[in-house]
Coordinates of N, CA and C in Angstrom, one line a residue:
M1 N 12.0 37.1 42.7 CA 10.9 37.9 43.1 C 10.0 37.0 44.0
S2 N 9.6 37.5 45.2 CA 8.8 36.7 46.1 C 7.3 36.7 45.6
T3 N 6.6 35.6 46.0 CA 5.2 35.5 45.6 C 4.5 35.0 46.8
S4 N 3.4 35.6 47.1 CA 2.6 35.2 48.3 C 1.8 33.9 48.0
P5 N 1.6 33.0 49.0 CA 0.9 31.8 48.8 C -0.5 32.1 48.2
A6 N -1.2 33.1 48.7 CA -2.5 33.5 48.2 C -2.5 33.8 46.7
R7 N -1.5 34.5 46.3 CA -1.4 34.9 44.8 C -1.1 33.6 44.0
L8 N -0.3 32.7 44.5 CA 0.0 31.5 43.8 C -1.3 30.6 43.7
L9 N -2.1 30.6 44.7 CA -3.3 29.8 44.7 C -4.3 30.4 43.7
L10 N -4.4 31.7 43.7 CA -5.4 32.3 42.8 C -5.0 32.2 41.3
T11 N -3.7 32.3 41.0 CA -3.3 32.2 39.7 C -3.3 30.7 39.2
A12 N -3.0 29.8 40.1 CA -3.1 28.4 39.8 C -4.6 28.1 39.4
L13 N -5.5 28.6 40.2 CA -6.9 28.4 39.8 C -7.3 29.1 38.5
A14 N -6.7 30.2 38.2 CA -6.9 30.9 37.0 C -6.5 30.1 35.8
M15 N -5.3 29.5 35.8 CA -4.8 28.7 34.7 C -5.6 27.4 34.6
S16 N -6.0 26.8 35.7 CA -6.8 25.6 35.6 C -8.2 25.9 35.1
A17 N -8.7 27.2 35.1 CA -10.0 27.5 34.6 C -10.0 27.7 33.1
G18 N -8.9 27.5 32.5 CA -8.9 27.5 31.0 C -8.4 28.9 30.4
F19 N -7.8 29.7 31.2 CA -7.3 31.0 30.7 C -6.1 30.7 29.8
P20 N -5.8 31.5 28.8 CA -4.9 31.2 27.8 C -3.4 31.3 28.2
Q21 N -2.5 30.8 27.4 CA -1.1 31.1 27.6 C -0.9 32.6 27.3
P22 N 0.2 33.2 27.9 CA 0.5 34.6 27.6 C 0.6 34.8 26.1
G23 N 0.1 36.0 25.6 CA 0.2 36.3 24.2 C -0.9 35.7 23.3
Q24 N -1.9 35.1 24.0 CA -3.0 34.4 23.2 C -4.4 34.9 23.7
L25 N -5.3 34.8 22.8 CA -6.7 35.1 23.2 C -7.4 33.7 23.4
S26 N -8.1 33.6 24.5 CA -8.8 32.4 24.9 C -10.0 32.1 24.1
A27 N -10.5 30.9 24.2 CA -11.8 30.5 23.7 C -12.8 31.2 24.6
V28 N -14.1 31.1 24.2 CA -15.2 31.7 25.1 C -15.3 30.8 26.3
Q29 N -15.4 31.5 27.5 CA -15.6 30.8 28.7 C -16.6 31.6 29.5
S30 N -16.9 31.1 30.7 CA -17.9 31.8 31.5 C -17.5 31.8 33.0
D31 N -17.9 32.9 33.7 CA -17.7 33.0 35.1 C -19.0 32.6 35.9
G32 N -20.0 32.1 35.1 CA -21.3 31.8 35.7 C -22.4 32.8 35.3
D33 N -22.0 34.0 35.1 CA -22.9 35.1 34.7 C -22.7 35.6 33.3
T34 N -21.4 35.6 32.9 CA -21.0 36.3 31.7 C -20.1 35.4 30.9
N35 N -20.4 35.3 29.6 CA -19.5 34.6 28.6 C -18.4 35.7 28.2
F36 N -17.2 35.2 28.1 CA -16.1 36.2 27.8 C -14.9 35.5 27.2
M37 N -14.1 36.2 26.6 CA -12.7 35.8 26.2 C -11.7 36.6 26.9
V38 N -10.5 36.1 27.1 CA -9.5 36.8 27.8 C -8.2 36.7 27.1
F39 N -7.5 37.8 27.1 CA -6.1 37.9 26.5 C -5.1 38.2 27.6
L40 N -4.0 37.5 27.6 CA -2.9 37.8 28.6 C -1.7 38.4 27.8
P41 N -1.1 39.4 28.4 CA 0.1 40.0 27.7 C 1.2 38.9 27.6
S42 N 2.1 39.1 26.7 CA 3.2 38.1 26.4 C 4.1 37.9 27.6
N43 N 4.2 39.0 28.4 CA 5.1 38.9 29.6 C 4.4 38.6 30.9
W44 N 3.1 38.2 30.8 CA 2.4 37.8 32.0 C 2.9 36.5 32.5
R45 N 3.1 36.4 33.8 CA 3.6 35.1 34.4 C 2.7 34.8 35.7
A46 N 2.2 33.6 35.7 CA 1.4 33.2 36.9 C 2.1 33.3 38.2
G47 N 1.5 34.0 39.2 CA 2.1 34.0 40.5 C 3.1 35.1 40.7
A48 N 3.5 35.9 39.7 CA 4.4 37.0 39.9 C 3.8 38.1 40.6
D49 N 4.6 38.9 41.3 CA 4.1 40.1 42.0 C 3.7 41.2 41.1
E50 N 4.2 41.2 39.8 CA 3.9 42.3 38.9 C 2.5 42.4 38.6
T51 N 1.9 43.6 38.5 CA 0.5 43.7 38.0 C 0.5 44.4 36.6
F52 N -0.6 44.2 36.0 CA -0.8 44.6 34.6 C -2.0 45.5 34.4
P53 N -1.9 46.5 33.4 CA -3.1 47.2 33.1 C -4.2 46.3 32.6
V54 N -5.5 46.7 32.7 CA -6.6 45.9 32.3 C -7.4 46.7 31.3
L55 N -7.9 46.0 30.3 CA -8.8 46.6 29.3 C -10.1 45.8 29.2
L56 N -11.2 46.4 29.4 CA -12.5 45.8 29.2 C -13.0 46.3 27.9
Y57 N -13.2 45.4 26.9 CA -13.7 45.8 25.6 C -15.1 45.3 25.3
L58 N -16.0 46.2 24.9 CA -17.4 45.8 24.7 C -17.6 45.9 23.2
H59 N -18.1 44.7 22.7 CA -18.3 44.6 21.2 C -19.6 45.3 20.8
G60 N -19.8 45.4 19.5 CA -21.1 46.0 19.0 C -22.2 45.0 18.8
G61 N -23.3 45.5 18.2 CA -24.5 44.7 18.1 C -24.4 43.5 17.3
G62 N -23.5 43.5 16.3 CA -23.3 42.4 15.4 C -22.8 41.1 16.1
G63 N -22.2 41.3 17.3 CA -21.7 40.2 18.1 C -22.6 39.5 19.1
V64 N -23.8 40.1 19.2 CA -24.8 39.5 20.2 C -25.0 38.0 19.9
K65 N -24.8 37.2 20.8 CA -24.9 35.7 20.8 C -24.1 35.1 19.6
K66 N -23.1 35.9 19.1 CA -22.3 35.3 18.0 C -20.8 35.6 18.3
P67 N -20.2 34.7 19.2 CA -18.8 34.9 19.5 C -17.9 34.8 18.4
E68 N -18.3 34.1 17.3 CA -17.4 34.0 16.1 C -17.3 35.4 15.5
R69 N -18.3 36.2 15.6 CA -18.2 37.6 15.1 C -17.4 38.5 16.0
V70 N -17.5 38.3 17.3 CA -16.7 39.1 18.2 C -15.2 38.9 18.0
V71 N -14.8 37.6 17.8 CA -13.4 37.3 17.5 C -13.1 37.6 16.0
G72 N -14.1 37.8 15.2 CA -13.8 38.0 13.8 C -13.7 39.4 13.4
Q73 N -13.7 40.4 14.3 CA -13.6 41.8 13.9 C -13.0 42.6 15.0
A74 N -12.5 43.8 14.7 CA -12.0 44.8 15.6 C -10.9 44.2 16.5
L75 N -11.0 44.5 17.8 CA -9.9 44.1 18.7 C -9.8 42.6 18.8
G76 N -10.9 41.9 18.9 CA -10.9 40.4 19.0 C -10.1 39.8 17.8
R77 N -10.3 40.3 16.7 CA -9.6 39.8 15.5 C -8.1 40.0 15.6
I78 N -7.7 41.2 16.0 CA -6.3 41.5 16.1 C -5.6 40.7 17.1
L79 N -6.2 40.5 18.3 CA -5.6 39.8 19.4 C -5.6 38.3 19.1
S80 N -6.4 37.8 18.2 CA -6.4 36.4 17.8 C -5.2 36.1 16.9
G81 N -4.5 37.1 16.4 CA -3.3 36.9 15.6 C -3.5 36.4 14.2
V82 N -4.7 36.7 13.7 CA -5.0 36.2 12.3 C -5.3 37.5 11.4
P83 N -5.3 37.3 10.1 CA -5.4 38.5 9.2 C -6.7 39.3 9.6
P84 N -6.5 40.7 9.5 CA -7.7 41.5 9.7 C -8.8 41.3 8.7
K85 N -10.0 41.6 9.2 CA -11.1 41.6 8.3 C -11.7 43.0 8.3
G86 N -12.4 43.3 7.2 CA -13.1 44.5 7.1 C -14.4 44.3 6.4
P87 N -15.1 45.4 6.1 CA -16.4 45.3 5.4 C -16.2 44.5 4.1
G88 N -17.1 43.6 3.8 CA -17.0 42.8 2.6 C -16.1 41.6 2.5
D89 N -15.5 41.3 3.7 CA -14.7 40.1 3.6 C -15.5 38.9 3.3
P90 N -15.1 38.1 2.3 CA -15.9 37.0 1.8 C -16.2 35.9 2.8
T91 N -15.4 35.8 3.8 CA -15.6 34.7 4.8 C -16.4 35.3 6.0
F92 N -16.8 36.5 5.9 CA -17.5 37.1 7.1 C -18.9 37.7 6.7
L93 N -18.9 38.7 5.8 CA -20.2 39.3 5.4 C -20.5 39.1 4.0
G94 N -19.6 38.5 3.2 CA -19.8 38.3 1.8 C -19.2 39.5 1.0
G95 N -19.0 39.3 -0.3 CA -18.5 40.3 -1.1 C -17.0 40.3 -1.3
P96 N -16.4 41.2 -2.0 CA -14.9 41.1 -2.2 C -14.1 41.4 -1.0
A97 N -12.9 40.9 -0.9 CA -12.1 41.2 0.3 C -11.8 42.7 0.3
W98 N -11.6 43.2 1.6 CA -11.3 44.6 1.8 C -9.8 44.9 1.5
P99 N -9.5 45.7 0.5 CA -8.1 46.0 0.2 C -7.4 46.8 1.3
G100 N -6.1 46.5 1.5 CA -5.3 47.2 2.5 C -5.7 46.9 3.9
A101 N -6.2 45.8 4.2 CA -6.6 45.5 5.6 C -5.5 45.0 6.5
G102 N -4.3 44.9 5.9 CA -3.2 44.4 6.8 C -2.9 42.9 6.5
N103 N -2.1 42.3 7.4 CA -1.8 40.9 7.3 C -1.6 40.2 8.6
E104 N -1.5 38.9 8.5 CA -1.4 38.1 9.7 C -0.2 38.5 10.6
E105 N 0.9 38.8 9.9 CA 2.2 39.1 10.7 C 2.0 40.4 11.5
E106 N 1.3 41.4 10.9 CA 1.1 42.6 11.6 C 0.2 42.4 12.9
N107 N -0.8 41.5 12.7 CA -1.7 41.2 13.9 C -0.9 40.5 15.0
R108 N -0.1 39.5 14.5 CA 0.7 38.8 15.5 C 1.7 39.7 16.3
D109 N 2.3 40.7 15.5 CA 3.2 41.6 16.2 C 2.5 42.5 17.2
F110 N 1.3 42.9 16.7 CA 0.5 43.8 17.6 C 0.1 43.0 18.9
A111 N -0.4 41.8 18.8 CA -0.7 41.0 20.0 C 0.5 40.8 20.9
A112 N 1.6 40.5 20.3 CA 2.8 40.2 21.0 C 3.2 41.4 21.9
G113 N 2.9 42.6 21.5 CA 3.3 43.8 22.2 C 2.2 44.4 23.0
F114 N 1.0 43.8 23.0 CA -0.2 44.5 23.6 C -0.1 44.3 25.1
P115 N 0.0 45.3 25.9 CA 0.3 45.2 27.3 C -0.8 44.9 28.3
F116 N -2.0 44.9 27.8 CA -3.2 44.8 28.7 C -3.7 43.4 28.9
I117 N -4.1 43.0 30.1 CA -5.0 41.9 30.4 C -6.3 42.4 29.8
T118 N -6.8 41.7 28.8 CA -8.0 42.2 28.1 C -9.2 41.2 28.3
L119 N -10.3 41.7 28.7 CA -11.5 41.0 28.8 C -12.5 41.4 27.7
I120 N -13.0 40.5 26.9 CA -13.9 40.7 25.9 C -15.2 39.9 26.2
P121 N -16.1 40.5 26.9 CA -17.4 39.7 27.1 C -18.2 39.6 25.8
V122 N -19.0 38.5 25.8 CA -19.9 38.3 24.7 C -21.3 38.4 25.2
S123 N -22.0 39.4 24.7 CA -23.4 39.7 25.2 C -24.4 38.8 24.5
N124 N -25.4 38.4 25.3 CA -26.5 37.6 24.8 C -27.8 38.4 24.6
Q125 N -27.6 39.7 24.6 CA -28.8 40.6 24.4 C -28.4 41.9 23.8
R126 N -29.3 42.6 23.2 CA -29.0 44.0 22.7 C -28.9 44.9 23.9
G127 N -27.8 45.6 24.0 CA -27.6 46.6 25.0 C -26.8 46.0 26.2
W128 N -25.8 46.7 26.7 CA -25.0 46.3 27.8 C -25.6 46.7 29.1
Q129 N -26.5 47.6 29.2 CA -26.9 48.2 30.5 C -27.4 47.1 31.5
P130 N -28.2 46.1 31.1 CA -28.6 45.1 32.1 C -27.5 44.3 32.6
Q131 N -26.3 44.4 32.0 CA -25.2 43.5 32.4 C -24.1 44.3 33.1
F132 N -24.4 45.5 33.5 CA -23.3 46.3 34.1 C -22.8 45.7 35.4
D133 N -23.6 45.2 36.3 CA -23.1 44.6 37.5 C -22.3 43.4 37.2
N134 N -22.7 42.6 36.2 CA -21.9 41.4 35.9 C -20.5 41.8 35.3
L135 N -20.5 42.9 34.5 CA -19.2 43.3 33.9 C -18.3 43.8 35.0
M136 N -18.8 44.5 36.0 CA -17.9 45.0 37.1 C -17.4 43.8 37.9
S137 N -18.3 42.8 38.1 CA -17.8 41.6 38.8 C -16.7 40.9 38.0
L138 N -16.9 40.8 36.7 CA -15.9 40.2 35.9 C -14.5 40.9 36.0
L139 N -14.5 42.2 36.0 CA -13.3 42.9 36.2 C -12.7 42.6 37.5
D140 N -13.4 42.7 38.6 CA -12.9 42.5 39.9 C -12.4 41.1 40.2
N141 N -13.3 40.2 39.9 CA -13.1 38.8 40.3 C -12.1 38.0 39.4
V142 N -12.1 38.4 38.1 CA -11.3 37.7 37.2 C -10.0 38.5 36.9
A143 N -10.1 39.7 36.3 CA -9.0 40.4 35.9 C -8.1 40.8 37.1
V144 N -8.6 41.3 38.2 CA -7.8 41.8 39.3 C -7.4 40.7 40.2
K145 N -8.4 40.0 40.7 CA -8.1 39.0 41.8 C -7.4 37.7 41.2
Q146 N -7.7 37.3 40.0 CA -7.2 36.1 39.5 C -6.0 36.3 38.6
L147 N -6.0 37.4 37.8 CA -5.0 37.5 36.8 C -4.0 38.7 37.0
Q148 N -3.9 39.2 38.2 CA -2.9 40.2 38.6 C -3.1 41.5 37.9
G149 N -4.4 41.9 37.6 CA -4.7 43.2 37.1 C -4.5 44.2 38.1
D150 N -4.1 45.4 37.7 CA -3.9 46.6 38.5 C -5.2 47.3 38.6
P151 N -5.8 47.4 39.8 CA -7.1 48.1 39.9 C -7.0 49.6 39.7
R152 N -5.8 50.1 39.7 CA -5.6 51.6 39.4 C -5.5 51.8 37.9
R153 N -5.3 50.8 37.1 CA -5.1 50.9 35.7 C -6.1 50.1 34.9
V154 N -7.4 50.4 35.2 CA -8.5 49.6 34.5 C -9.1 50.6 33.4
Y155 N -9.1 50.1 32.2 CA -9.5 51.0 31.1 C -10.7 50.3 30.4
L156 N -11.5 51.2 29.7 CA -12.7 50.7 29.1 C -12.8 51.2 27.7
A157 N -13.2 50.4 26.7 CA -13.4 50.8 25.3 C -14.6 50.0 24.8
G158 N -15.2 50.5 23.7 CA -16.3 49.8 23.1 C -16.7 50.4 21.8
Q159 N -17.3 49.6 21.0 CA -17.7 49.9 19.6 C -19.2 49.9 19.4
S160 N -19.8 51.0 18.9 CA -21.2 51.0 18.5 C -22.0 50.7 19.8
M161 N -22.7 49.5 19.8 CA -23.4 49.2 21.0 C -22.5 49.1 22.2
G162 N -21.2 48.7 21.9 CA -20.2 48.7 23.0 C -19.8 50.1 23.4
G163 N -19.8 51.1 22.4 CA -19.5 52.5 22.7 C -20.6 53.0 23.6
N164 N -21.8 52.7 23.3 CA -22.9 53.1 24.2 C -22.7 52.5 25.6
G165 N -22.3 51.2 25.6 CA -22.1 50.6 26.9 C -20.9 51.2 27.7
A166 N -19.9 51.6 26.9 CA -18.8 52.3 27.6 C -19.1 53.6 28.2
W167 N -19.9 54.4 27.5 CA -20.4 55.7 28.1 C -21.2 55.4 29.4
G168 N -22.1 54.5 29.3 CA -23.0 54.2 30.4 C -22.3 53.5 31.6
L169 N -21.5 52.6 31.3 CA -20.8 51.8 32.4 C -19.9 52.8 33.2
S170 N -19.2 53.6 32.5 CA -18.3 54.6 33.1 C -19.1 55.6 34.0
A171 N -20.2 56.1 33.4 CA -21.1 57.0 34.2 C -21.6 56.3 35.4
A172 N -21.9 55.0 35.3 CA -22.5 54.3 36.5 C -21.5 54.0 37.5
N173 N -20.2 54.1 37.2 CA -19.1 53.7 38.1 C -18.0 54.8 38.1
P174 N -18.4 56.0 38.5 CA -17.4 57.1 38.5 C -16.1 56.8 39.3
G175 N -15.0 57.1 38.7 CA -13.7 56.8 39.4 C -13.2 55.4 39.2
K176 N -13.9 54.5 38.6 CA -13.4 53.2 38.4 C -12.4 53.0 37.3
F177 N -12.6 53.8 36.2 CA -11.8 53.6 35.0 C -10.7 54.7 34.9
A178 N -9.5 54.3 34.6 CA -8.4 55.3 34.4 C -8.7 56.1 33.2
A179 N -9.3 55.6 32.2 CA -9.7 56.3 31.0 C -10.6 55.4 30.2
I180 N -11.4 56.1 29.3 CA -12.3 55.3 28.5 C -12.2 55.8 27.0
A181 N -12.5 54.8 26.1 CA -12.4 55.1 24.7 C -13.7 54.6 24.0
P182 N -14.8 55.3 24.0 CA -16.0 54.9 23.2 C -15.8 55.3 21.8
F183 N -16.1 54.4 20.8 CA -16.1 54.8 19.5 C -17.4 54.4 18.8
C184 N -17.9 55.3 17.9 CA -19.2 55.2 17.2 C -20.3 54.8 18.2
G185 N -20.3 55.5 19.4 CA -21.2 55.2 20.4 C -22.4 56.2 20.4
F186 N -23.2 56.1 21.5 CA -24.3 57.0 21.6 C -24.8 57.0 23.1
Y187 N -25.6 58.0 23.4 CA -26.2 58.1 24.7 C -27.6 57.4 24.7
S188 N -27.9 56.7 25.9 CA -29.2 56.0 26.0 C -29.9 56.6 27.3
K189 N -31.1 57.0 27.1 CA -31.9 57.5 28.2 C -32.4 56.3 29.1
S190 N -32.8 55.3 28.4 CA -33.2 54.0 29.1 C -32.2 52.9 28.8
E191 N -32.6 51.7 28.8 CA -31.7 50.6 28.7 C -31.0 50.6 27.3
Y192 N -31.7 50.8 26.2 CA -31.0 50.7 25.0 C -31.7 51.6 23.9
T193 N -31.5 52.9 23.9 CA -32.1 53.8 23.0 C -31.0 54.7 22.4
M194 N -31.2 55.2 21.2 CA -30.3 56.1 20.6 C -30.9 57.5 20.7
E195 N -30.3 58.3 21.6 CA -30.8 59.7 21.8 C -29.9 60.7 21.1
D196 N -30.5 61.7 20.5 CA -29.7 62.7 19.8 C -29.3 63.9 20.7
Q197 N -29.5 63.8 22.0 CA -29.0 64.8 22.9 C -29.0 64.2 24.3
V198 N -28.1 64.7 25.2 CA -28.1 64.3 26.6 C -28.9 65.3 27.4
P199 N -30.0 64.9 27.9 CA -30.9 65.9 28.6 C -30.2 66.5 29.8
A200 N -30.5 67.8 30.0 CA -29.9 68.5 31.2 C -30.2 67.8 32.5
E201 N -31.4 67.2 32.6 CA -31.8 66.6 33.8 C -31.0 65.3 34.2
D202 N -30.3 64.8 33.2 CA -29.4 63.7 33.5 C -28.1 64.2 34.1
A203 N -28.2 64.9 35.2 CA -27.0 65.5 35.8 C -26.0 64.4 36.3
G204 N -26.5 63.2 36.6 CA -25.6 62.2 37.1 C -24.6 61.7 36.0
F205 N -25.1 61.6 34.7 CA -24.3 61.2 33.6 C -23.2 62.3 33.4
L206 N -23.6 63.5 33.4 CA -22.7 64.6 33.1 C -21.7 64.8 34.2
S207 N -22.1 64.8 35.4 CA -21.2 65.0 36.5 C -20.2 63.8 36.7
A208 N -20.6 62.6 36.4 CA -19.8 61.4 36.5 C -18.7 61.4 35.4
L209 N -19.0 62.0 34.3 CA -18.0 61.9 33.1 C -17.3 63.2 32.8
K210 N -17.6 64.3 33.3 CA -17.0 65.6 32.9 C -15.5 65.6 33.3
D211 N -15.1 64.9 34.3 CA -13.7 64.9 34.7 C -13.0 63.6 34.3
Q212 N -13.7 62.7 33.7 CA -13.2 61.4 33.3 C -12.2 61.5 32.1
P213 N -11.0 61.0 32.1 CA -10.2 61.0 30.9 C -10.9 60.2 29.8
I214 N -11.1 60.8 28.6 CA -11.9 60.2 27.5 C -11.2 60.5 26.2
W215 N -11.2 59.5 25.4 CA -10.8 59.7 24.0 C -11.8 59.0 23.2
T216 N -12.7 59.8 22.5 CA -13.8 59.2 21.7 C -13.6 59.4 20.2
F217 N -14.2 58.5 19.4 CA -14.0 58.6 18.0 C -15.4 58.3 17.3
H218 N -15.5 58.9 16.1 CA -16.7 58.6 15.3 C -16.5 59.0 13.9
A219 N -16.7 58.1 13.0 CA -16.4 58.3 11.5 C -17.5 59.3 11.0
E220 N -17.1 60.2 10.2 CA -18.1 61.1 9.6 C -19.1 60.4 8.8
A221 N -18.7 59.3 8.1 CA -19.6 58.6 7.1 C -20.2 57.4 7.7
D222 N -20.3 57.3 9.0 CA -20.9 56.1 9.7 C -22.4 56.1 9.2
G223 N -22.8 55.0 8.6 CA -24.1 54.8 8.1 C -25.0 54.0 9.0
V224 N -24.5 53.6 10.2 CA -25.3 52.8 11.2 C -25.6 53.6 12.4
V225 N -24.6 54.2 13.0 CA -24.8 55.1 14.1 C -24.3 56.5 13.7
A226 N -25.2 57.5 13.6 CA -24.8 58.8 13.1 C -23.7 59.5 14.0
K227 N -22.8 60.1 13.4 CA -21.7 60.8 14.2 C -22.4 61.9 15.1
S228 N -23.5 62.4 14.7 CA -24.1 63.5 15.5 C -24.4 63.0 16.9
L229 N -24.6 61.7 17.1 CA -24.9 61.1 18.4 C -23.7 61.2 19.4
T230 N -22.5 61.1 18.8 CA -21.3 61.3 19.7 C -21.1 62.8 19.8
D231 N -21.3 63.6 18.8 CA -21.3 65.1 18.9 C -22.1 65.6 20.1
A232 N -23.3 65.0 20.2 CA -24.2 65.4 21.3 C -23.6 65.2 22.7
I233 N -23.0 64.0 22.8 CA -22.4 63.7 24.1 C -21.3 64.6 24.4
V234 N -20.4 64.8 23.5 CA -19.2 65.6 23.6 C -19.6 67.1 24.0
N235 N -20.6 67.6 23.2 CA -21.1 69.0 23.5 C -21.7 69.1 24.9
A236 N -22.4 68.1 25.3 CA -23.0 68.2 26.6 C -21.9 68.1 27.7
L237 N -20.9 67.3 27.5 CA -19.9 67.2 28.5 C -19.1 68.5 28.6
R238 N -18.8 69.1 27.4 CA -18.0 70.3 27.4 C -18.9 71.4 28.0
G239 N -20.2 71.4 27.8 CA -21.0 72.4 28.4 C -21.1 72.2 29.9
A240 N -20.8 71.0 30.4 CA -20.8 70.7 31.9 C -19.5 71.0 32.5
G241 N -18.5 71.3 31.7 CA -17.2 71.7 32.2 C -16.0 70.8 31.9
A242 N -16.3 69.8 31.0 CA -15.2 68.9 30.6 C -14.1 69.8 29.8
G243 N -12.9 69.5 30.1 CA -11.8 70.3 29.5 C -10.9 69.4 28.7
E244 N -9.6 69.5 29.0 CA -8.6 68.8 28.2 C -8.6 67.3 28.4
N245 N -9.3 66.8 29.4 CA -9.5 65.4 29.7 C -10.3 64.7 28.6
L246 N -11.1 65.5 27.8 CA -12.0 65.0 26.8 C -11.4 65.3 25.4
K247 N -11.0 64.2 24.7 CA -10.4 64.3 23.4 C -11.3 63.7 22.4
Y248 N -11.5 64.5 21.3 CA -12.5 64.0 20.2 C -12.0 64.5 18.9

């Protein structure tokens, strides 16, 4: 397979910048504006002409300024290839271990087959909104230009504060993401507020997202972010014309 000199140079720079070996999650690093971790698929090879889908994953509020928590839960935990944690894990939040949380082998198998170049930024503040420009720069300059990410297959997911960020970042960049998956998220009228409805005057939010492929989730018993906040977004989008592209 042929490889252009420009591609070889960019990927050589990427590896020298401390990006991980394929199939591994990196330590925290920085592009100058954003701290982040990166995961490369097991079949990723520097300099190859093959491109890969990209996932930008936004963590929740518990990870603000705490990268050990970002890698200690949810997707970061799984891609690190160590045993899952859940509520009450004695090495994380205290209390008895969470039964049925899986095992290290399952996480290693998941990471080995995970096909996405994955960027997991670490926020230094509550709310992702002030960081939207930096996040888009991270996608373009790191995932696409340095790591062979396919700009047509860029996906976005986020949890809680990250779910809020996923809704907002996608609305602010219509057409950028192939699909988004916010879970236990919420709508913000300003930089970081929890609103129980999407106002009709926010036509930009509704028009940007009504045709966006979306799969969103929210637990009925969520005691931190009420499920009604995702209900409000889904109802507003359906009222604006969203159809089968919106799954909930």
